Short mmCIF file of C-alpha atoms in Angstrom, two decimals:
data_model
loop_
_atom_site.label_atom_id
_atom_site.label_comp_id
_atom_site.label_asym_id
_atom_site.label_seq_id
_atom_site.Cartn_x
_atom_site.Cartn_y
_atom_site.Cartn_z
CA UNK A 19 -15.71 11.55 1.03
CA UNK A 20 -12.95 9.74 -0.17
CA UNK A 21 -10.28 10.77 2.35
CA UNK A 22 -8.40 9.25 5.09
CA UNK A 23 -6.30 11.36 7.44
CA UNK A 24 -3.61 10.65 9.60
CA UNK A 25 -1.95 12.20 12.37
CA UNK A 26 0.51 12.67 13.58
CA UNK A 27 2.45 13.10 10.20
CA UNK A 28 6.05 11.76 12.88
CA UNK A 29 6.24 10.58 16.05
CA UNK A 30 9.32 9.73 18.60
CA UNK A 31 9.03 7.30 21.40
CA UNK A 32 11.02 6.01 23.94
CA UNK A 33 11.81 2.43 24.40
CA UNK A 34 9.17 0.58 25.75
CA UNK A 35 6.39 3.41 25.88
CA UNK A 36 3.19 3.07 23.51
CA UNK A 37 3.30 4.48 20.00
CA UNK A 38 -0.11 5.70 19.14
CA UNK A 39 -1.54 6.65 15.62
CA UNK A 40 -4.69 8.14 14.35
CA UNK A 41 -6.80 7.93 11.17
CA UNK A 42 -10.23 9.56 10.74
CA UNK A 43 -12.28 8.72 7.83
CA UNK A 44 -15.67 10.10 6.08
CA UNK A 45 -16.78 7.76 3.95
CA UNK A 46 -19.01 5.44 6.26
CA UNK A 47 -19.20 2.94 3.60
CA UNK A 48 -15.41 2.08 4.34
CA UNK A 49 -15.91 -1.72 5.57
CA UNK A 50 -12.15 -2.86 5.94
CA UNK A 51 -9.69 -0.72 7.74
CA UNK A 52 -5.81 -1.74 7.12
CA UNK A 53 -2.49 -0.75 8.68
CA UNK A 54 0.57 -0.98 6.66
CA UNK A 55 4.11 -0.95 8.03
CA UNK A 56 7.16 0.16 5.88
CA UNK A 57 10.48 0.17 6.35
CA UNK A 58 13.15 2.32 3.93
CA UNK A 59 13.73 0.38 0.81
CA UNK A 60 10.55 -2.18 0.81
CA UNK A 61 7.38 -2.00 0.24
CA UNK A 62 4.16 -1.67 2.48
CA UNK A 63 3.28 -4.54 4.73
CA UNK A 64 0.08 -5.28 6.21
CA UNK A 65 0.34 -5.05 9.82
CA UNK A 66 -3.04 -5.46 11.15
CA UNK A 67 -6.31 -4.86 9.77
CA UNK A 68 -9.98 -4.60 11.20
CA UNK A 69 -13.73 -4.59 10.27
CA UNK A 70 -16.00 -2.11 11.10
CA UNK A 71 -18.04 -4.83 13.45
CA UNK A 72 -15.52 -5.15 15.98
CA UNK A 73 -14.23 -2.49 18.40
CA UNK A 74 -10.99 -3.71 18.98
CA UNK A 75 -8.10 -5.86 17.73
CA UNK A 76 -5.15 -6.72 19.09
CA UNK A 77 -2.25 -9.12 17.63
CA UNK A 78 1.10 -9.29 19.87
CA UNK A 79 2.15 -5.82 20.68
CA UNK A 80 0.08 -3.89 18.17
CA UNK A 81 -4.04 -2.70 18.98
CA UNK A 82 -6.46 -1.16 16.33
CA UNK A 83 -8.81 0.57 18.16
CA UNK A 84 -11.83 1.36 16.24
CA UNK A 85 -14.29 3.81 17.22
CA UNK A 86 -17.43 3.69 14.12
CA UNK A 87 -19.61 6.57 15.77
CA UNK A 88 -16.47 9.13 15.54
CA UNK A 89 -15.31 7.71 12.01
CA UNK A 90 -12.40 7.51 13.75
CA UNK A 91 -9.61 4.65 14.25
CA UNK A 92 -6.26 4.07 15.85
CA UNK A 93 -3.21 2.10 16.25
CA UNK A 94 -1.50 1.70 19.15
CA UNK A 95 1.78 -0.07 19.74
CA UNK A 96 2.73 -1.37 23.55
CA UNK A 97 5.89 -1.80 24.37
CA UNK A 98 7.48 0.14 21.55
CA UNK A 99 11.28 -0.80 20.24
CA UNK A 100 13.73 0.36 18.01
CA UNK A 101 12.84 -2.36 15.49
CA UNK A 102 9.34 -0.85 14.97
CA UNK A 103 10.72 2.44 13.52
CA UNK A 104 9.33 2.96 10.45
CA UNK A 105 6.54 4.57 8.23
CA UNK A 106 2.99 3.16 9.03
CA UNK A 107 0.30 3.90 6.76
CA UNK A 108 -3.70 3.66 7.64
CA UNK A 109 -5.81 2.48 4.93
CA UNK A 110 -9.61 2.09 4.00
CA UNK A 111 -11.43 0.76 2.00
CA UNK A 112 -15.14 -0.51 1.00
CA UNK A 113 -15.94 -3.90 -0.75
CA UNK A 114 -17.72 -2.36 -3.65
CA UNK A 115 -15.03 -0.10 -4.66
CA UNK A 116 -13.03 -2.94 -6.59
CA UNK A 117 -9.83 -2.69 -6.53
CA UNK A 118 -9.13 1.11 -4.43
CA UNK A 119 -7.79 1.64 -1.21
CA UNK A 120 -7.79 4.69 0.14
CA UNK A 121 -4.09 5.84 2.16
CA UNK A 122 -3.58 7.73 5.21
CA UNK A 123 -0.55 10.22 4.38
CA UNK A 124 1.83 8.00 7.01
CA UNK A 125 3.79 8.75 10.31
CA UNK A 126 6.80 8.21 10.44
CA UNK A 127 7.60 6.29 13.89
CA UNK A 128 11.12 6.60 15.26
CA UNK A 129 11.71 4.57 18.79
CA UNK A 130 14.85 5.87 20.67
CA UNK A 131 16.78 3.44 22.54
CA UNK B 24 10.70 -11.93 2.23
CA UNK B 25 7.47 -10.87 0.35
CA UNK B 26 5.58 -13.31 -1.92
CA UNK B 27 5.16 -10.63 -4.34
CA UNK B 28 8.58 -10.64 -6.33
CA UNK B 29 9.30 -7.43 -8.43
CA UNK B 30 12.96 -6.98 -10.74
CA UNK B 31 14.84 -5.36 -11.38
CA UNK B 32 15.62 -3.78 -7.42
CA UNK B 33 16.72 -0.48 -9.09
CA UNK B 34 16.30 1.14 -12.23
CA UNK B 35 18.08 4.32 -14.19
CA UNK B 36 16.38 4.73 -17.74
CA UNK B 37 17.52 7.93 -19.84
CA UNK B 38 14.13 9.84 -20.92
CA UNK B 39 14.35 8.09 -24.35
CA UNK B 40 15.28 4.32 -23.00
CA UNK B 41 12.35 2.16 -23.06
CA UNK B 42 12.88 -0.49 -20.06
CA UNK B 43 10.11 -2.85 -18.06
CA UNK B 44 9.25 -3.86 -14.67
CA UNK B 45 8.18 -7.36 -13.87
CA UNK B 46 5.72 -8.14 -11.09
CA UNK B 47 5.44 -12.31 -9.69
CA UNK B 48 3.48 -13.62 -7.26
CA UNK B 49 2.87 -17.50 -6.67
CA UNK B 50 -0.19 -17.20 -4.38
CA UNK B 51 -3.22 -17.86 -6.58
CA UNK B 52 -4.18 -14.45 -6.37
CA UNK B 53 -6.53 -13.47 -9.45
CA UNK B 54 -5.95 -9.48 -9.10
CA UNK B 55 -2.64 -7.88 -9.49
CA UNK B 56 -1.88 -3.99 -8.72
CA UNK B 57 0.49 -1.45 -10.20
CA UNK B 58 1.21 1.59 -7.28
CA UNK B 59 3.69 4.80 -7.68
CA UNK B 60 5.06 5.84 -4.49
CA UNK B 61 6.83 9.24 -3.95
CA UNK B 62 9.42 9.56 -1.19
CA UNK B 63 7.42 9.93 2.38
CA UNK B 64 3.85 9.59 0.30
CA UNK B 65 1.54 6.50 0.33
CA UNK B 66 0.82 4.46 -2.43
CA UNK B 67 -0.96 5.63 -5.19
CA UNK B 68 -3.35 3.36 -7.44
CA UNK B 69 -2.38 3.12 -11.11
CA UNK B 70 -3.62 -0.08 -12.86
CA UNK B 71 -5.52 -2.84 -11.65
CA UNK B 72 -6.23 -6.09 -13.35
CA UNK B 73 -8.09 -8.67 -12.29
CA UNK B 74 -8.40 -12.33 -13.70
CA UNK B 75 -5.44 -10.64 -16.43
CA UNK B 76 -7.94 -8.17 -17.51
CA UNK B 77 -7.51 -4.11 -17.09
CA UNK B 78 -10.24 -3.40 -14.49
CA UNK B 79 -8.71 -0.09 -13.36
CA UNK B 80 -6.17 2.62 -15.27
CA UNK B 81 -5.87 5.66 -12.85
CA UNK B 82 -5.83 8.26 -15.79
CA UNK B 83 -2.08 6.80 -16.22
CA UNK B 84 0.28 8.89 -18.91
CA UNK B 85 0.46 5.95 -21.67
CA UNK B 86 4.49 6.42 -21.61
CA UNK B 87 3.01 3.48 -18.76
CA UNK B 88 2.14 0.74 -20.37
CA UNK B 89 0.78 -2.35 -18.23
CA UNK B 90 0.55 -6.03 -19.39
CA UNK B 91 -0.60 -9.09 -17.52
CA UNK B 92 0.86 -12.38 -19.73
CA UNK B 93 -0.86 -14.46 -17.16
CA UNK B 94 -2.18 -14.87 -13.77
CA UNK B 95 0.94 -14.75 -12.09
CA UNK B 96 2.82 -11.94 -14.07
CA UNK B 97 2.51 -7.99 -14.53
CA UNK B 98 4.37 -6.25 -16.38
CA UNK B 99 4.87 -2.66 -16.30
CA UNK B 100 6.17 -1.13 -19.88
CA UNK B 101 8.23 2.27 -19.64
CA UNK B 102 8.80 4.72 -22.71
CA UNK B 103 10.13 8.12 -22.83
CA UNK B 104 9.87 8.76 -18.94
CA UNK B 105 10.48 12.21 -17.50
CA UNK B 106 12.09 13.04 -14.60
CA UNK B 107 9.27 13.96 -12.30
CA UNK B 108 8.38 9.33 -12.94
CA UNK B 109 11.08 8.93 -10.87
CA UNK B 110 9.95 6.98 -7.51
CA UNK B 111 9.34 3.78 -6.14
CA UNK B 112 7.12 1.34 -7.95
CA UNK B 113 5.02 -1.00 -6.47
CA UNK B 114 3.41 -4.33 -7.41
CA UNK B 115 0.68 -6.06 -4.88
CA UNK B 116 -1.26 -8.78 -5.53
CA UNK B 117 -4.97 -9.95 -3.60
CA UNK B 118 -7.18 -13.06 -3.26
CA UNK B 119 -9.93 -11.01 -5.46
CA UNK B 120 -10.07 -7.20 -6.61
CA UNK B 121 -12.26 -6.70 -3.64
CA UNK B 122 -9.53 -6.09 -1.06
CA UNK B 123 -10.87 -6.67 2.20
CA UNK B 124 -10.09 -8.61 5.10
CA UNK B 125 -10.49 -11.83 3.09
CA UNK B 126 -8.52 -10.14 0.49
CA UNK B 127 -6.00 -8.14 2.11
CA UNK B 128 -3.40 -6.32 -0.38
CA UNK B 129 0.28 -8.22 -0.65
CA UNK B 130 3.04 -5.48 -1.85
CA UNK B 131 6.22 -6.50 -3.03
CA UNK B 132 9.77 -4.65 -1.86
CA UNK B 133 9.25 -2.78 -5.36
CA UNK B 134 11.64 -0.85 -8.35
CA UNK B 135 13.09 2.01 -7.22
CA UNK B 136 12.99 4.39 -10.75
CA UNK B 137 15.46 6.98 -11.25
CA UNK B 138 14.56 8.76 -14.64
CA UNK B 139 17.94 11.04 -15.58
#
């Protein structure tokens, strides 16, 4: 119930075409749904995150579409450039569960110029 | 540059050093977060503490040994590692230990263990 999966596990795009991850979830209690963007040698950065009230968010190039009947939510980059290769990471988690996220295994995202 | 400030960069501790990792954040945040990461895994939960009390030890070997001096410090104590502890260590930091969107999670670049 506690599980988070993420597909695909890598993914190469060209310049400019859309980069699009998926994360499926079980646990409808889940109430905040993160995306984390890392690049080799640091450490996870929060990307773009969404509630479970709202079907879609969108900041710059970068969508979350969330879909709460299929359990099922996605990120989806426009526009995709070689400075966005990197791991991503989908997250969940649920207000009552203090302190625990719950990780998506990653893709790792390389954009060819 | 992350707010959440972790030295040293890199580590290499024999298996009968005894070193520590040090964890800083300047944002108010009241909950502070020990994570291992394995090369091309996520994060996984260790320790939490919130308002510098334990709240959460992942079933942790105690060769880890976590400390929070104060609101704005962890500390991660390291004695008589083994190889297999080698990875990337992560510190993050939230608003409260409920991380949501009001409280989203704030890694630091971490402390990249080797254990030899």
């Amino acid at each position: 119930q506690q599980q988070v999966k993420q597909s695909p596990q890598s993914l190469i795009v060209q310049k400019g075409g859309i980069s699009i991850i998926n994360c499926a979830y079980e646990n409808t209690a889940f109430d905040y749904f993160p995306w984390y963007q890392q690049f080799p040698g640091k450490g996870p950065a929060l990307l773009i995150a969404i509630r479970p009230d709202v079907s879609e968010k969108k900041e710059g190039r970068f969508t979350i579409s969330f879909n709460k009947s299929a359990k099922q939510f996605s990120l989806h980059i426009m526009d995709s450039q070689p400075g966005d290769s990197a791991t991503y990471f989908c997250a969940a988690s649920r207000d009552t569960n203090a302190g625990k996220s719950t990780f998506g295994d990653g893709t790792t995202l390389t954009v060819k110029p | 540059d992350t707010e959440v400030t972790q030295t040293p960069k890199h580590l290499v501790m024999g298996m009968t050093n005894k070193k520590s990792l040090k964890c800083e954040q300047h944002m108010g945040h009241r909950a502070m977060y020990w994570y291992k990461q394995k090369a091309k895994k996520p994060p996984e939960l260790m320790f939490v503490y919130s308002y510098e009390k334990l709240s959460i030890n992942e079933s942790v070997p105690s060769r880890f040994s976590p400390e929070c001096p104060n609101s704005s410090l962890l500390n991660l104590h390291l004695h008589a590692l083994q190889p297999e502890d080698s990875a990337l260590y992560l510190c993050a930091s939230s608003h409260s230990n409920r991380v949501s969107y009001n409280s989203p999670l704030h890694f630091g670049n971490g402390t990249r263990l080797t254990v030899t």
